[in-house]
Structure formats: structure tokens, C-alpha cells
Amino acid sequence: MTNPTAKPSLIQQRMTLTRTRNFAVFITAVMAFQFLTNILQLVWETDRVSWHWFGVVVFTLLTAAGVVTIVKAIRAIRSFEAENGRDAGRQRPVGDR
């Protein structure tokens, strides 16, 4: 039986940190795309302008939150590597030994 208080392995820790970073990059890209879409709608459409401004504000905030999450994730990965070594938790393909 596994110990529920045991620390995850280095591979699991790196996978968690990498997943967090990758998800933040994806979300930031989607939010930036939505931001640009709202900007273009502001330029091209003359009706419902208030909704487009609302979208610009919301997606600006969400893009900024994504960037902050990316920075935090990169710092966490650097901290993990400083504590455990640069290649700690990295998996290599079977043929690369």
C-alpha cells in the first residue's frame, strides 16, 4: 500500500510543473487570440461597441493572468532544477542511453 503523505517522485514533480507551464502557455495564447478578435471587431463593427470593449478588458486581464502564471511556472521549474539538478525527473526514450 502506498503512503499518502509520501513525496511524489521527481518524474511526477517535473510532469506536474511542466503541465502547469504548458497549460498556462495554451491559455495565454487563446486569451491573446480572443483579445485580438475583440480589437478587430471594434475596428470593423460599429454596433454593440460596448460588448467589444468589455471583451477587450476581460481578455486583457485574462492574458495578463496567463503571463503571470507562465512566469510562476518557469520560476517553479527553475527552483525544482536548482534543488534536484538540471536533469532531475526527465524521462529519456528507451533508445537514448
PDB file of C-alpha atoms in Angstrom:
ATOM      1  CA  MET A   1       0.000   0.000   0.000  1.00  0.00           C
ATOM      2  CA  THR A   2       1.271   3.469  -0.780  1.00  0.00           C
ATOM      3  CA  ASN A   3       1.901   6.120   1.819  1.00  0.00           C
ATOM      4  CA  PRO A   4      -0.490   9.064   1.220  1.00  0.00           C
ATOM      5  CA  THR A   5       1.993  11.506   2.775  1.00  0.00           C
ATOM      6  CA  ALA A   6       4.921  10.382   0.634  1.00  0.00           C
ATOM      7  CA  LYS A   7       6.510  12.965  -1.623  1.00  0.00           C
ATOM      8  CA  PRO A   8       5.876  12.377  -5.349  1.00  0.00           C
ATOM      9  CA  SER A   9       8.787  11.099  -7.397  1.00  0.00           C
ATOM     10  CA  LEU A  10      10.997  13.518  -9.320  1.00  0.00           C
ATOM     11  CA  ILE A  11       9.380  12.433 -12.571  1.00  0.00           C
ATOM     12  CA  GLN A  12       5.906  13.183 -11.204  1.00  0.00           C
ATOM     13  CA  GLN A  13       7.032  16.531  -9.836  1.00  0.00           C
ATOM     14  CA  ARG A  14       8.570  17.550 -13.182  1.00  0.00           C
ATOM     15  CA  MET A  15       5.469  16.371 -15.051  1.00  0.00           C
ATOM     16  CA  THR A  16       3.258  18.495 -12.789  1.00  0.00           C
ATOM     17  CA  LEU A  17       5.445  21.577 -13.234  1.00  0.00           C
ATOM     18  CA  THR A  18       5.684  21.110 -16.995  1.00  0.00           C
ATOM     19  CA  ARG A  19       1.943  20.528 -17.301  1.00  0.00           C
ATOM     20  CA  THR A  20       1.249  23.737 -15.408  1.00  0.00           C
ATOM     21  CA  ARG A  21       3.581  25.703 -17.680  1.00  0.00           C
ATOM     22  CA  ASN A  22       2.174  24.178 -20.869  1.00  0.00           C
ATOM     23  CA  PHE A  23      -1.418  24.814 -19.811  1.00  0.00           C
ATOM     24  CA  ALA A  24      -0.580  28.431 -18.969  1.00  0.00           C
ATOM     25  CA  VAL A  25       1.024  28.918 -22.393  1.00  0.00           C
ATOM     26  CA  PHE A  26      -2.033  27.443 -24.100  1.00  0.00           C
ATOM     27  CA  ILE A  27      -4.492  29.565 -22.112  1.00  0.00           C
ATOM     28  CA  THR A  28      -2.427  32.711 -22.702  1.00  0.00           C
ATOM     29  CA  ALA A  29      -2.375  32.056 -26.445  1.00  0.00           C
ATOM     30  CA  VAL A  30      -6.149  31.519 -26.543  1.00  0.00           C
ATOM     31  CA  MET A  31      -6.817  34.639 -24.487  1.00  0.00           C
ATOM     32  CA  ALA A  32      -4.479  36.718 -26.666  1.00  0.00           C
ATOM     33  CA  PHE A  33      -6.316  35.455 -29.758  1.00  0.00           C
ATOM     34  CA  GLN A  34      -9.651  36.412 -28.199  1.00  0.00           C
ATOM     35  CA  PHE A  35      -8.233  39.825 -27.303  1.00  0.00           C
ATOM     36  CA  LEU A  36      -7.159  40.403 -30.908  1.00  0.00           C
ATOM     37  CA  THR A  37     -10.538  39.205 -32.153  1.00  0.00           C
ATOM     38  CA  ASN A  38     -12.273  41.790 -29.973  1.00  0.00           C
ATOM     39  CA  ILE A  39      -9.937  44.530 -31.181  1.00  0.00           C
ATOM     40  CA  LEU A  40     -10.708  43.640 -34.791  1.00  0.00           C
ATOM     41  CA  GLN A  41     -14.425  43.624 -34.055  1.00  0.00           C
ATOM     42  CA  LEU A  42     -14.088  47.091 -32.529  1.00  0.00           C
ATOM     43  CA  VAL A  43     -12.440  48.299 -35.736  1.00  0.00           C
ATOM     44  CA  TRP A  44     -14.823  46.618 -38.186  1.00  0.00           C
ATOM     45  CA  GLU A  45     -18.193  46.775 -36.443  1.00  0.00           C
ATOM     46  CA  THR A  46     -19.918  49.948 -35.381  1.00  0.00           C
ATOM     47  CA  ASP A  47     -22.790  48.426 -33.394  1.00  0.00           C
ATOM     48  CA  ARG A  48     -22.517  46.713 -29.999  1.00  0.00           C
ATOM     49  CA  VAL A  49     -19.256  48.532 -29.289  1.00  0.00           C
ATOM     50  CA  SER A  50     -19.701  48.294 -25.517  1.00  0.00           C
ATOM     51  CA  TRP A  51     -19.618  44.490 -25.670  1.00  0.00           C
ATOM     52  CA  HIS A  52     -16.384  44.569 -27.620  1.00  0.00           C
ATOM     53  CA  TRP A  53     -14.813  46.953 -25.112  1.00  0.00           C
ATOM     54  CA  PHE A  54     -15.945  44.625 -22.349  1.00  0.00           C
ATOM     55  CA  GLY A  55     -14.280  41.750 -24.198  1.00  0.00           C
ATOM     56  CA  VAL A  56     -11.082  43.747 -24.666  1.00  0.00           C
ATOM     57  CA  VAL A  57     -10.891  44.472 -20.932  1.00  0.00           C
ATOM     58  CA  VAL A  58     -11.712  40.904 -19.886  1.00  0.00           C
ATOM     59  CA  PHE A  59      -9.306  39.260 -22.301  1.00  0.00           C
ATOM     60  CA  THR A  60      -6.558  41.745 -21.438  1.00  0.00           C
ATOM     61  CA  LEU A  61      -6.889  40.753 -17.796  1.00  0.00           C
ATOM     62  CA  LEU A  62      -7.004  37.043 -18.615  1.00  0.00           C
ATOM     63  CA  THR A  63      -3.964  37.318 -20.898  1.00  0.00           C
ATOM     64  CA  ALA A  64      -2.070  39.133 -18.139  1.00  0.00           C
ATOM     65  CA  ALA A  65      -3.082  36.436 -15.655  1.00  0.00           C
ATOM     66  CA  GLY A  66      -1.794  33.824 -18.092  1.00  0.00           C
ATOM     67  CA  VAL A  67       1.546  35.590 -18.401  1.00  0.00           C
ATOM     68  CA  VAL A  68       1.841  35.756 -14.619  1.00  0.00           C
ATOM     69  CA  THR A  69       1.084  32.034 -14.416  1.00  0.00           C
ATOM     70  CA  ILE A  70       3.750  31.299 -17.030  1.00  0.00           C
ATOM     71  CA  VAL A  71       6.331  33.292 -15.071  1.00  0.00           C
ATOM     72  CA  LYS A  72       5.400  31.495 -11.839  1.00  0.00           C
ATOM     73  CA  ALA A  73       5.618  28.108 -13.552  1.00  0.00           C
ATOM     74  CA  ILE A  74       9.037  28.892 -15.036  1.00  0.00           C
ATOM     75  CA  ARG A  75      10.275  30.023 -11.616  1.00  0.00           C
ATOM     76  CA  ALA A  76       8.934  26.818 -10.055  1.00  0.00           C
ATOM     77  CA  ILE A  77      10.732  24.719 -12.678  1.00  0.00           C
ATOM     78  CA  ARG A  78      13.976  26.630 -12.097  1.00  0.00           C
ATOM     79  CA  SER A  79      13.617  26.172  -8.350  1.00  0.00           C
ATOM     80  CA  PHE A  80      12.968  22.449  -8.826  1.00  0.00           C
ATOM     81  CA  GLU A  81      16.049  22.154 -11.048  1.00  0.00           C
ATOM     82  CA  ALA A  82      18.200  24.119  -8.589  1.00  0.00           C
ATOM     83  CA  GLU A  83      17.117  21.836  -5.760  1.00  0.00           C
ATOM     84  CA  ASN A  84      17.268  18.491  -7.558  1.00  0.00           C
ATOM     85  CA  GLY A  85      19.606  19.005 -10.513  1.00  0.00           C
ATOM     86  CA  ARG A  86      19.056  20.089 -14.082  1.00  0.00           C
ATOM     87  CA  ASP A  87      18.008  16.689 -15.420  1.00  0.00           C
ATOM     88  CA  ALA A  88      16.054  15.568 -12.363  1.00  0.00           C
ATOM     89  CA  GLY A  89      12.843  13.870 -13.329  1.00  0.00           C
ATOM     90  CA  ARG A  90      13.495  13.961 -17.073  1.00  0.00           C
ATOM     91  CA  GLN A  91      12.463  10.876 -18.956  1.00  0.00           C
ATOM     92  CA  ARG A  92      14.540   9.727 -21.876  1.00  0.00           C
ATOM     93  CA  PRO A  93      13.379   7.467 -24.700  1.00  0.00           C
ATOM     94  CA  VAL A  94      14.485   3.849 -24.311  1.00  0.00           C
ATOM     95  CA  GLY A  95      16.926   4.005 -27.247  1.00  0.00           C
ATOM     96  CA  ASP A  96      18.728   7.142 -25.966  1.00  0.00           C
ATOM     97  CA  ARG A  97      21.114   5.692 -23.410  1.00  0.00           C
TER      98      ARG A  97
END
